[in-house]
XYZ file of C-alpha atoms in Angstrom:
302
model
C 94.593 133.685 100.081
C 97.347 131.328 97.642
C 97.385 131.669 93.943
C 99.209 128.857 92.104
C 99.256 128.973 88.101
C 100.579 126.631 85.605
C 100.829 127.085 82.238
C 97.801 125.986 80.326
C 95.625 125.849 83.553
C 93.700 128.421 85.096
C 95.069 129.960 88.330
C 94.112 127.978 91.276
C 93.110 129.506 94.484
C 93.322 128.075 97.910
C 91.535 130.037 100.883
C 92.627 130.056 104.425
C 90.215 127.779 106.057
C 91.459 125.122 103.267
C 95.007 125.692 104.550
C 94.164 125.473 107.972
C 91.990 122.389 107.260
C 95.275 120.556 105.083
C 97.465 121.379 108.227
C 95.352 118.573 110.203
C 96.925 116.255 107.686
C 100.481 117.097 108.324
C 99.734 116.899 112.128
C 98.111 113.144 111.811
C 101.005 112.297 109.719
C 103.327 112.621 112.837
C 101.318 110.401 115.057
C 103.227 107.298 114.059
C 106.619 108.695 115.093
C 105.333 110.297 118.432
C 103.606 107.156 119.271
C 106.686 104.880 119.012
C 108.952 107.188 120.814
C 106.449 107.779 123.850
C 106.103 103.911 123.891
C 109.756 103.248 123.902
C 110.120 105.706 126.870
C 107.074 104.699 129.079
C 105.897 101.175 127.414
C 103.333 100.338 125.110
C 100.452 100.410 127.624
C 101.627 103.009 130.321
C 102.556 105.274 127.345
C 99.496 104.914 125.166
C 97.876 105.888 128.678
C 99.775 108.891 129.326
C 99.282 109.894 125.683
C 95.223 109.597 125.833
C 95.279 111.464 129.339
C 97.245 114.167 128.242
C 95.281 114.580 124.608
C 91.841 114.392 126.827
C 92.557 117.153 129.090
C 93.966 119.373 126.322
C 90.786 118.570 124.259
C 88.598 118.980 127.462
C 90.311 122.463 127.839
C 89.594 123.283 124.525
C 86.095 122.462 123.955
C 84.883 123.218 127.358
C 81.674 121.772 128.846
C 79.825 122.070 125.405
C 81.856 118.983 124.343
C 80.148 116.686 127.157
C 76.507 117.971 126.110
C 73.936 117.702 123.724
C 75.040 114.022 122.350
C 72.513 111.392 121.766
C 72.974 108.185 123.711
C 73.486 105.844 120.631
C 76.016 108.254 119.453
C 78.087 108.136 122.498
C 78.038 104.045 122.738
C 78.400 103.188 119.131
C 80.802 106.164 118.273
C 82.703 105.822 121.466
C 83.128 102.070 120.779
C 84.635 102.808 117.744
C 86.765 105.623 118.506
C 87.966 103.906 121.373
C 88.815 100.553 119.458
C 90.608 102.461 116.904
C 92.597 104.715 119.074
C 93.601 101.565 121.357
C 94.325 99.431 118.536
C 96.853 101.934 116.682
C 98.482 102.699 120.081
C 99.218 99.198 120.852
C 100.277 98.192 117.237
C 102.767 100.915 117.435
C 103.994 99.844 120.936
C 104.108 96.528 120.447
C 106.156 96.722 117.316
C 109.684 94.814 117.537
C 111.623 97.862 116.152
C 111.624 101.091 114.303
C 111.102 99.434 111.254
C 108.046 97.487 112.011
C 106.691 100.426 113.711
C 106.420 102.094 110.038
C 105.231 99.105 108.499
C 102.469 98.631 110.667
C 101.250 102.440 110.403
C 101.251 101.822 106.826
C 98.894 99.153 107.098
C 96.537 101.726 109.203
C 96.565 104.154 106.311
C 94.618 101.768 104.280
C 91.546 103.358 106.087
C 91.173 106.310 103.010
C 90.520 103.575 100.793
C 88.430 101.390 103.037
C 86.327 104.296 103.990
C 85.296 104.936 100.446
C 84.466 101.309 99.725
C 82.236 101.161 102.950
C 80.576 104.287 101.958
C 79.758 102.529 98.520
C 78.640 99.316 100.264
C 76.266 101.184 102.609
C 74.662 103.501 100.177
C 76.611 106.737 101.077
C 78.646 107.099 97.936
C 78.619 105.906 94.356
C 81.725 104.540 92.517
C 82.558 103.048 89.196
C 84.814 99.876 88.732
C 87.859 101.713 88.901
C 87.130 101.401 93.002
C 88.430 97.669 92.767
C 91.935 98.260 91.194
C 92.521 101.267 93.776
C 91.693 98.919 96.731
C 93.871 96.419 95.192
C 96.759 98.927 94.211
C 96.386 99.795 98.376
C 96.603 96.395 99.351
C 99.634 95.682 96.916
C 101.336 98.971 98.509
C 101.065 97.231 102.051
C 102.453 93.845 100.936
C 105.355 95.818 99.428
C 106.341 97.891 102.241
C 105.901 94.561 104.813
C 107.980 92.296 102.535
C 111.297 93.311 103.085
C 113.854 92.723 100.162
C 111.034 90.989 97.957
C 107.522 91.581 96.456
C 105.695 88.462 97.332
C 103.247 87.109 99.881
C 105.590 84.473 101.277
C 108.140 87.153 102.298
C 105.421 89.324 103.788
C 104.259 86.143 105.772
C 107.480 85.451 107.257
C 108.253 89.256 108.343
C 104.617 89.107 109.939
C 105.011 85.526 111.703
C 107.731 86.775 114.188
C 105.296 89.266 115.422
C 101.897 88.848 114.324
C 99.740 91.031 116.884
C 101.074 94.303 115.797
C 99.831 94.076 112.338
C 96.323 92.450 113.264
C 95.819 95.710 115.513
C 96.890 97.829 112.564
C 94.288 96.024 110.560
C 91.817 96.322 113.284
C 92.275 100.046 113.116
C 92.209 100.416 109.539
C 88.915 98.882 109.229
C 87.498 100.435 112.624
C 87.953 103.967 111.531
C 86.105 103.932 108.226
C 83.170 102.378 110.489
C 83.148 105.042 112.856
C 83.354 107.930 109.985
C 80.466 106.339 108.105
C 78.121 105.308 111.222
C 78.667 107.997 113.079
C 77.762 110.779 110.830
C 74.603 110.662 110.922
C 74.462 109.726 114.862
C 76.966 112.657 115.628
C 74.014 115.310 114.789
C 76.912 117.567 113.572
C 78.262 117.486 117.213
C 81.959 116.396 118.289
C 82.150 114.138 121.248
C 85.940 113.626 120.796
C 86.832 114.981 124.380
C 84.978 112.388 126.077
C 86.033 109.618 123.577
C 89.751 110.390 124.378
C 89.000 110.406 127.992
C 87.358 107.069 127.819
C 90.219 105.388 125.964
C 92.573 106.920 128.588
C 90.603 105.153 131.406
C 90.175 102.020 129.985
C 94.126 101.898 129.230
C 94.947 102.722 132.843
C 92.315 100.060 133.940
C 94.420 97.544 131.680
C 97.676 98.973 132.646
C 97.207 98.316 136.637
C 95.355 95.013 135.914
C 98.132 93.386 134.029
C 102.136 93.387 134.467
C 103.328 96.381 133.064
C 106.520 98.031 133.562
C 106.409 100.742 136.176
C 106.437 104.650 134.885
C 109.354 106.993 135.515
C 109.795 110.368 135.175
C 111.442 111.469 131.839
C 111.070 115.098 130.696
C 111.905 114.580 127.183
C 109.170 111.907 126.925
C 106.611 114.028 128.985
C 107.205 116.856 126.763
C 106.759 114.583 123.506
C 103.568 113.502 125.289
C 102.111 117.096 126.064
C 102.740 117.802 122.234
C 100.893 114.745 121.123
C 97.917 116.179 123.380
C 98.113 119.965 121.784
C 98.782 118.432 118.157
C 95.719 115.974 118.529
C 93.352 118.779 119.710
C 94.812 121.298 116.786
C 94.467 118.701 114.347
C 90.745 118.055 115.218
C 89.936 121.577 115.503
C 91.681 122.641 111.841
C 89.979 119.855 110.301
C 86.556 120.537 111.618
C 87.187 124.264 110.679
C 88.295 123.198 106.887
C 85.549 121.360 106.584
C 83.063 123.976 107.687
C 84.394 126.599 105.282
C 87.004 125.680 103.211
C 87.249 123.313 100.209
C 86.477 119.549 101.227
C 87.802 118.451 97.801
C 91.445 119.837 98.345
C 91.306 118.763 101.759
C 90.025 114.865 101.056
C 92.654 114.772 98.355
C 95.492 115.971 100.617
C 94.308 113.557 103.359
C 95.174 110.563 100.698
C 99.085 111.491 100.897
C 99.362 111.031 104.586
C 100.924 107.738 103.768
C 103.989 109.222 102.284
C 103.830 112.317 104.720
C 103.842 109.959 107.753
C 106.959 107.928 106.195
C 108.763 111.443 105.852
C 108.044 112.435 109.345
C 108.444 109.040 110.620
C 111.925 109.007 109.388
C 113.018 112.480 111.288
C 111.232 111.588 114.243
C 112.499 108.141 114.536
C 116.131 108.998 112.901
C 115.822 105.844 110.480
C 115.843 105.771 106.887
C 113.295 102.971 105.435
C 114.251 101.208 102.297
C 113.328 101.561 98.580
C 110.346 99.089 98.869
C 108.813 100.922 101.450
C 108.700 104.209 99.783
C 107.154 102.212 96.840
C 104.622 100.878 99.039
C 103.915 104.113 100.595
C 103.505 105.515 96.851
C 101.162 102.306 95.763
C 98.980 103.103 99.071
C 98.433 106.653 98.188
C 98.125 106.198 94.390
C 95.377 103.026 95.290
C 93.221 106.140 97.813
C 93.526 108.698 94.717
C 92.121 105.643 92.465
C 89.387 105.206 94.943
C 88.847 108.964 95.214
C 88.433 109.276 91.839
C 86.323 106.444 91.242
C 83.775 107.825 93.598
C 84.447 111.563 93.066
C 81.060 112.214 91.104
Protein backbone atom coordinates (compact mmCIF):
# COMPACT_ATOMS: atom_id res chain seq x y z
CA UNK A 1 0.00 0.00 0.00
CA UNK A 2 1.25 3.49 -0.83
CA UNK A 3 0.84 6.56 1.34
CA UNK A 4 0.79 10.15 0.12
CA UNK A 5 0.71 13.06 2.56
CA UNK A 6 0.30 16.75 1.85
CA UNK A 7 0.46 19.54 4.40
CA UNK A 8 -3.04 20.22 5.72
CA UNK A 9 -4.50 17.04 4.25
CA UNK A 10 -4.85 13.57 5.75
CA UNK A 11 -2.60 10.78 4.56
CA UNK A 12 -4.11 9.16 1.45
CA UNK A 13 -3.70 5.41 0.97
CA UNK A 14 -3.88 3.70 -2.37
CA UNK A 15 -4.40 -0.04 -2.12
CA UNK A 16 -2.68 -2.40 -4.62
CA UNK A 17 -5.97 -3.35 -6.40
CA UNK A 18 -6.57 0.36 -7.09
CA UNK A 19 -3.06 0.75 -8.53
CA UNK A 20 -3.64 -2.30 -10.71
CA UNK A 21 -6.89 -0.77 -11.99
CA UNK A 22 -5.22 2.59 -12.69
CA UNK A 23 -2.50 0.79 -14.70
CA UNK A 24 -5.21 0.00 -17.26
CA UNK A 25 -5.52 3.74 -17.96
CA UNK A 26 -1.82 3.88 -18.86
CA UNK A 27 -2.14 0.87 -21.16
CA UNK A 28 -5.23 2.26 -22.91
CA UNK A 29 -3.46 5.60 -23.35
CA UNK A 30 -0.93 3.88 -25.64
CA UNK A 31 -3.72 2.71 -27.98
CA UNK A 32 -3.65 5.59 -30.48
CA UNK A 33 0.11 5.49 -31.02
CA UNK A 34 0.17 1.71 -31.47
CA UNK A 35 -2.86 1.79 -33.80
CA UNK A 36 -1.09 4.29 -36.06
CA UNK A 37 2.24 2.48 -36.16
CA UNK A 38 0.57 -0.81 -37.07
CA UNK A 39 -1.68 0.85 -39.68
CA UNK A 40 1.32 2.49 -41.34
CA UNK A 41 2.94 -0.95 -41.66
CA UNK A 42 -0.02 -3.09 -42.77
CA UNK A 43 -2.63 -0.57 -43.96
CA UNK A 44 -5.72 0.80 -42.22
CA UNK A 45 -7.94 -2.27 -42.76
CA UNK A 46 -5.30 -5.01 -42.82
CA UNK A 47 -3.56 -3.58 -39.77
CA UNK A 48 -6.84 -3.33 -37.85
CA UNK A 49 -7.74 -6.92 -38.77
CA UNK A 50 -4.37 -8.14 -37.50
CA UNK A 51 -4.74 -6.09 -34.30
CA UNK A 52 -8.06 -7.66 -33.35
CA UNK A 53 -7.01 -11.14 -34.46
CA UNK A 54 -4.03 -11.04 -32.10
CA UNK A 55 -6.06 -9.33 -29.35
CA UNK A 56 -8.87 -11.87 -29.66
CA UNK A 57 -6.49 -14.83 -29.53
CA UNK A 58 -4.61 -13.50 -26.49
CA UNK A 59 -7.87 -12.64 -24.69
CA UNK A 60 -9.27 -16.11 -25.46
CA UNK A 61 -6.14 -17.84 -24.15
CA UNK A 62 -6.39 -15.74 -20.99
CA UNK A 63 -10.16 -16.07 -20.45
CA UNK A 64 -10.53 -19.68 -21.54
CA UNK A 65 -13.83 -21.35 -22.39
CA UNK A 66 -15.65 -19.49 -19.61
CA UNK A 67 -15.45 -16.30 -21.69
CA UNK A 68 -17.79 -17.88 -24.27
CA UNK A 69 -20.37 -19.33 -21.87
CA UNK A 70 -23.27 -18.07 -19.82
CA UNK A 71 -23.99 -14.85 -21.74
CA UNK A 72 -27.50 -13.73 -22.54
CA UNK A 73 -28.44 -13.59 -26.19
CA UNK A 74 -29.47 -9.93 -25.84
CA UNK A 75 -26.08 -9.00 -24.39
CA UNK A 76 -24.22 -10.78 -27.19
CA UNK A 77 -26.33 -9.09 -29.86
CA UNK A 78 -26.69 -5.55 -28.49
CA UNK A 79 -23.44 -5.35 -26.56
CA UNK A 80 -21.53 -7.06 -29.34
CA UNK A 81 -22.86 -4.67 -31.97
CA UNK A 82 -21.86 -1.62 -29.91
CA UNK A 83 -18.44 -3.04 -29.00
CA UNK A 84 -17.63 -3.97 -32.60
CA UNK A 85 -18.83 -0.61 -33.89
CA UNK A 86 -16.64 1.25 -31.42
CA UNK A 87 -13.50 -0.76 -32.09
CA UNK A 88 -13.80 -0.68 -35.88
CA UNK A 89 -14.66 3.03 -35.94
CA UNK A 90 -11.66 3.96 -33.78
CA UNK A 91 -9.23 1.67 -35.59
CA UNK A 92 -10.22 2.97 -39.03
CA UNK A 93 -10.29 6.59 -37.83
CA UNK A 94 -6.66 6.29 -36.77
CA UNK A 95 -5.63 4.28 -39.82
CA UNK A 96 -7.29 6.62 -42.34
CA UNK A 97 -5.84 9.84 -40.86
CA UNK A 98 -3.68 11.71 -43.36
CA UNK A 99 -0.67 12.03 -41.08
CA UNK A 100 0.42 11.50 -37.50
CA UNK A 101 -0.74 14.93 -36.38
CA UNK A 102 -4.25 14.20 -37.62
CA UNK A 103 -4.03 10.80 -35.90
CA UNK A 104 -3.67 12.47 -32.50
CA UNK A 105 -6.50 14.89 -33.37
CA UNK A 106 -9.00 12.12 -34.11
CA UNK A 107 -7.80 10.36 -30.96
CA UNK A 108 -8.74 13.46 -29.00
CA UNK A 109 -12.28 13.35 -30.41
CA UNK A 110 -12.54 9.73 -29.24
CA UNK A 111 -11.66 10.86 -25.71
CA UNK A 112 -14.90 12.79 -25.44
CA UNK A 113 -16.38 9.50 -24.23
CA UNK A 114 -15.89 10.12 -20.47
CA UNK A 115 -18.07 13.25 -20.37
CA UNK A 116 -20.50 11.71 -22.91
CA UNK A 117 -20.84 8.66 -20.64
CA UNK A 118 -21.82 10.79 -17.65
CA UNK A 119 -24.23 12.87 -19.74
CA UNK A 120 -25.89 9.72 -21.13
CA UNK A 121 -26.11 8.14 -17.67
CA UNK A 122 -27.97 11.23 -16.47
CA UNK A 123 -30.28 11.19 -19.50
CA UNK A 124 -31.32 7.56 -18.92
CA UNK A 125 -31.70 7.96 -15.17
CA UNK A 126 -28.67 5.95 -14.06
CA UNK A 127 -27.01 8.98 -12.48
CA UNK A 128 -27.83 12.43 -11.17
CA UNK A 129 -26.00 15.66 -11.89
CA UNK A 130 -26.31 19.37 -11.25
CA UNK A 131 -26.03 22.20 -13.77
CA UNK A 132 -22.22 21.93 -13.81
CA UNK A 133 -22.68 19.07 -16.27
CA UNK A 134 -23.46 21.53 -19.09
CA UNK A 135 -20.26 23.63 -18.81
CA UNK A 136 -18.30 20.39 -18.35
CA UNK A 137 -19.49 19.04 -21.70
CA UNK A 138 -18.96 22.43 -23.36
CA UNK A 139 -15.41 22.62 -21.97
CA UNK A 140 -14.56 19.21 -23.45
CA UNK A 141 -16.03 20.21 -26.83
CA UNK A 142 -14.01 23.43 -26.73
CA UNK A 143 -10.89 21.33 -26.12
CA UNK A 144 -11.55 19.28 -29.26
CA UNK A 145 -12.13 22.50 -31.19
CA UNK A 146 -8.82 23.93 -30.00
CA UNK A 147 -6.87 20.73 -30.63
CA UNK A 148 -8.25 20.38 -34.18
CA UNK A 149 -8.08 24.02 -35.25
CA UNK A 150 -4.41 24.23 -36.16
CA UNK A 151 -3.01 27.66 -35.35
CA UNK A 152 -6.19 29.43 -34.25
CA UNK A 153 -9.03 28.80 -31.82
CA UNK A 154 -12.04 29.03 -34.13
CA UNK A 155 -14.74 26.85 -35.64
CA UNK A 156 -13.77 28.08 -39.12
CA UNK A 157 -10.17 26.88 -38.84
CA UNK A 158 -11.30 23.52 -37.51
CA UNK A 159 -13.76 23.06 -40.38
CA UNK A 160 -11.01 23.88 -42.87
CA UNK A 161 -8.77 21.31 -41.23
CA UNK A 162 -11.47 18.62 -41.21
CA UNK A 163 -12.74 19.30 -44.75
CA UNK A 164 -9.67 17.80 -46.41
CA UNK A 165 -10.25 14.36 -44.83
CA UNK A 166 -13.58 14.25 -42.98
CA UNK A 167 -14.03 10.45 -42.64
CA UNK A 168 -11.54 9.88 -39.77
CA UNK A 169 -13.11 12.71 -37.74
CA UNK A 170 -16.60 11.28 -38.31
CA UNK A 171 -15.49 7.78 -37.32
CA UNK A 172 -13.81 9.13 -34.17
CA UNK A 173 -17.05 10.88 -33.23
CA UNK A 174 -18.97 7.63 -33.81
CA UNK A 175 -16.52 5.92 -31.46
CA UNK A 176 -16.93 8.64 -28.81
CA UNK A 177 -20.70 8.16 -28.88
CA UNK A 178 -20.77 4.36 -29.18
CA UNK A 179 -18.58 3.55 -26.17
CA UNK A 180 -20.87 5.37 -23.71
CA UNK A 181 -23.81 3.49 -25.23
CA UNK A 182 -21.96 0.20 -24.71
CA UNK A 183 -21.02 1.16 -21.15
CA UNK A 184 -24.52 2.23 -20.08
CA UNK A 185 -26.78 -0.22 -21.87
CA UNK A 186 -24.74 -3.40 -21.39
CA UNK A 187 -24.16 -2.89 -17.67
CA UNK A 188 -27.43 -4.65 -16.87
CA UNK A 189 -27.46 -6.93 -19.90
CA UNK A 190 -24.08 -8.52 -19.13
CA UNK A 191 -25.08 -9.92 -15.73
CA UNK A 192 -21.60 -9.13 -14.44
CA UNK A 193 -19.89 -11.29 -17.09
CA UNK A 194 -17.52 -10.12 -19.79
CA UNK A 195 -17.72 -11.27 -23.40
CA UNK A 196 -14.67 -9.29 -24.53
CA UNK A 197 -12.86 -12.29 -26.15
CA UNK A 198 -15.75 -13.23 -28.49
CA UNK A 199 -16.37 -9.53 -29.20
CA UNK A 200 -12.72 -9.05 -30.22
CA UNK A 201 -12.84 -12.12 -32.48
CA UNK A 202 -16.11 -10.87 -34.00
CA UNK A 203 -14.44 -7.54 -34.75
CA UNK A 204 -11.51 -9.30 -36.40
CA UNK A 205 -13.81 -11.48 -38.53
CA UNK A 206 -15.74 -8.50 -39.88
CA UNK A 207 -12.52 -6.63 -40.69
CA UNK A 208 -11.14 -9.65 -42.56
CA UNK A 209 -14.37 -9.89 -44.58
CA UNK A 210 -14.02 -6.21 -45.48
CA UNK A 211 -10.32 -6.66 -46.28
CA UNK A 212 -10.85 -9.49 -48.76
CA UNK A 213 -14.02 -7.97 -50.24
CA UNK A 214 -12.41 -4.62 -51.02
CA UNK A 215 -9.32 -3.40 -52.83
CA UNK A 216 -6.76 -3.30 -50.01
CA UNK A 217 -2.96 -3.33 -50.21
CA UNK A 218 -1.48 -6.83 -49.77
CA UNK A 219 -0.06 -7.78 -46.41
CA UNK A 220 3.66 -8.43 -46.11
CA UNK A 221 5.90 -9.88 -43.44
CA UNK A 222 7.29 -7.22 -41.10
CA UNK A 223 8.84 -8.39 -37.84
CA UNK A 224 8.59 -4.97 -36.15
CA UNK A 225 4.94 -4.58 -37.16
CA UNK A 226 4.02 -8.08 -35.98
CA UNK A 227 5.83 -7.49 -32.69
CA UNK A 228 3.83 -4.31 -32.10
CA UNK A 229 0.62 -6.14 -33.01
CA UNK A 230 1.36 -8.89 -30.49
CA UNK A 231 2.23 -6.24 -27.89
CA UNK A 232 -1.09 -4.53 -28.59
CA UNK A 233 -2.94 -7.82 -28.06
CA UNK A 234 -1.20 -8.45 -24.75
CA UNK A 235 -1.79 -4.86 -23.57
CA UNK A 236 -5.48 -5.10 -24.48
CA UNK A 237 -5.94 -8.25 -22.41
CA UNK A 238 -3.91 -6.92 -19.48
CA UNK A 239 -5.81 -3.62 -19.50
CA UNK A 240 -9.25 -5.24 -19.40
CA UNK A 241 -8.10 -7.66 -16.70
CA UNK A 242 -6.47 -4.93 -14.59
CA UNK A 243 -9.53 -2.69 -14.84
CA UNK A 244 -11.88 -5.54 -13.88
CA UNK A 245 -9.69 -6.42 -10.87
CA UNK A 246 -9.60 -2.78 -9.77
CA UNK A 247 -13.35 -2.36 -10.12
CA UNK A 248 -13.95 -5.51 -8.05
CA UNK A 249 -11.45 -4.87 -5.25
CA UNK A 250 -10.17 -1.28 -5.43
CA UNK A 251 -11.30 2.32 -5.04
CA UNK A 252 -13.60 2.97 -7.99
CA UNK A 253 -13.66 6.72 -7.37
CA UNK A 254 -9.89 7.04 -7.71
CA UNK A 255 -9.89 4.82 -10.78
CA UNK A 256 -12.64 6.86 -12.46
CA UNK A 257 -10.80 10.09 -11.69
CA UNK A 258 -7.59 8.68 -13.18
CA UNK A 259 -9.42 7.66 -16.36
CA UNK A 260 -10.32 11.29 -17.04
CA UNK A 261 -6.61 12.03 -17.55
CA UNK A 262 -6.49 9.64 -20.51
CA UNK A 263 -6.43 12.47 -23.12
CA UNK A 264 -3.28 13.98 -21.61
CA UNK A 265 -1.62 10.60 -21.11
CA UNK A 266 -2.52 9.62 -24.67
CA UNK A 267 -0.91 12.77 -26.09
CA UNK A 268 2.26 12.11 -24.09
CA UNK A 269 2.53 8.45 -25.12
CA UNK A 270 1.55 9.18 -28.74
CA UNK A 271 4.31 11.79 -28.90
CA UNK A 272 6.81 9.09 -27.93
CA UNK A 273 5.39 6.26 -30.06
CA UNK A 274 4.90 8.45 -33.14
CA UNK A 275 8.09 10.50 -32.68
CA UNK A 276 6.30 13.84 -32.90
CA UNK A 277 5.60 16.85 -30.72
CA UNK A 278 2.08 18.38 -30.90
CA UNK A 279 1.80 22.17 -30.79
CA UNK A 280 0.67 24.30 -27.86
CA UNK A 281 -2.92 24.42 -29.15
CA UNK A 282 -3.10 20.66 -28.96
CA UNK A 283 -1.77 20.50 -25.41
CA UNK A 284 -4.27 23.20 -24.47
CA UNK A 285 -7.06 21.19 -26.07
CA UNK A 286 -6.04 18.06 -24.16
CA UNK A 287 -6.13 20.05 -20.92
CA UNK A 288 -9.61 21.37 -21.73
CA UNK A 289 -10.95 17.89 -22.57
CA UNK A 290 -9.50 16.52 -19.33
CA UNK A 291 -10.83 19.49 -17.34
CA UNK A 292 -14.28 19.15 -18.90
CA UNK A 293 -14.42 15.46 -18.00
CA UNK A 294 -13.44 16.26 -14.42
CA UNK A 295 -16.15 18.94 -14.21
CA UNK A 296 -18.70 16.41 -15.50
CA UNK A 297 -17.54 13.92 -12.86
CA UNK A 298 -17.76 16.58 -10.15
CA UNK A 299 -21.29 17.46 -11.28
CA UNK A 300 -22.42 13.85 -10.89
CA UNK A 301 -20.23 12.66 -7.99
CA UNK A 302 -23.16 12.63 -5.53
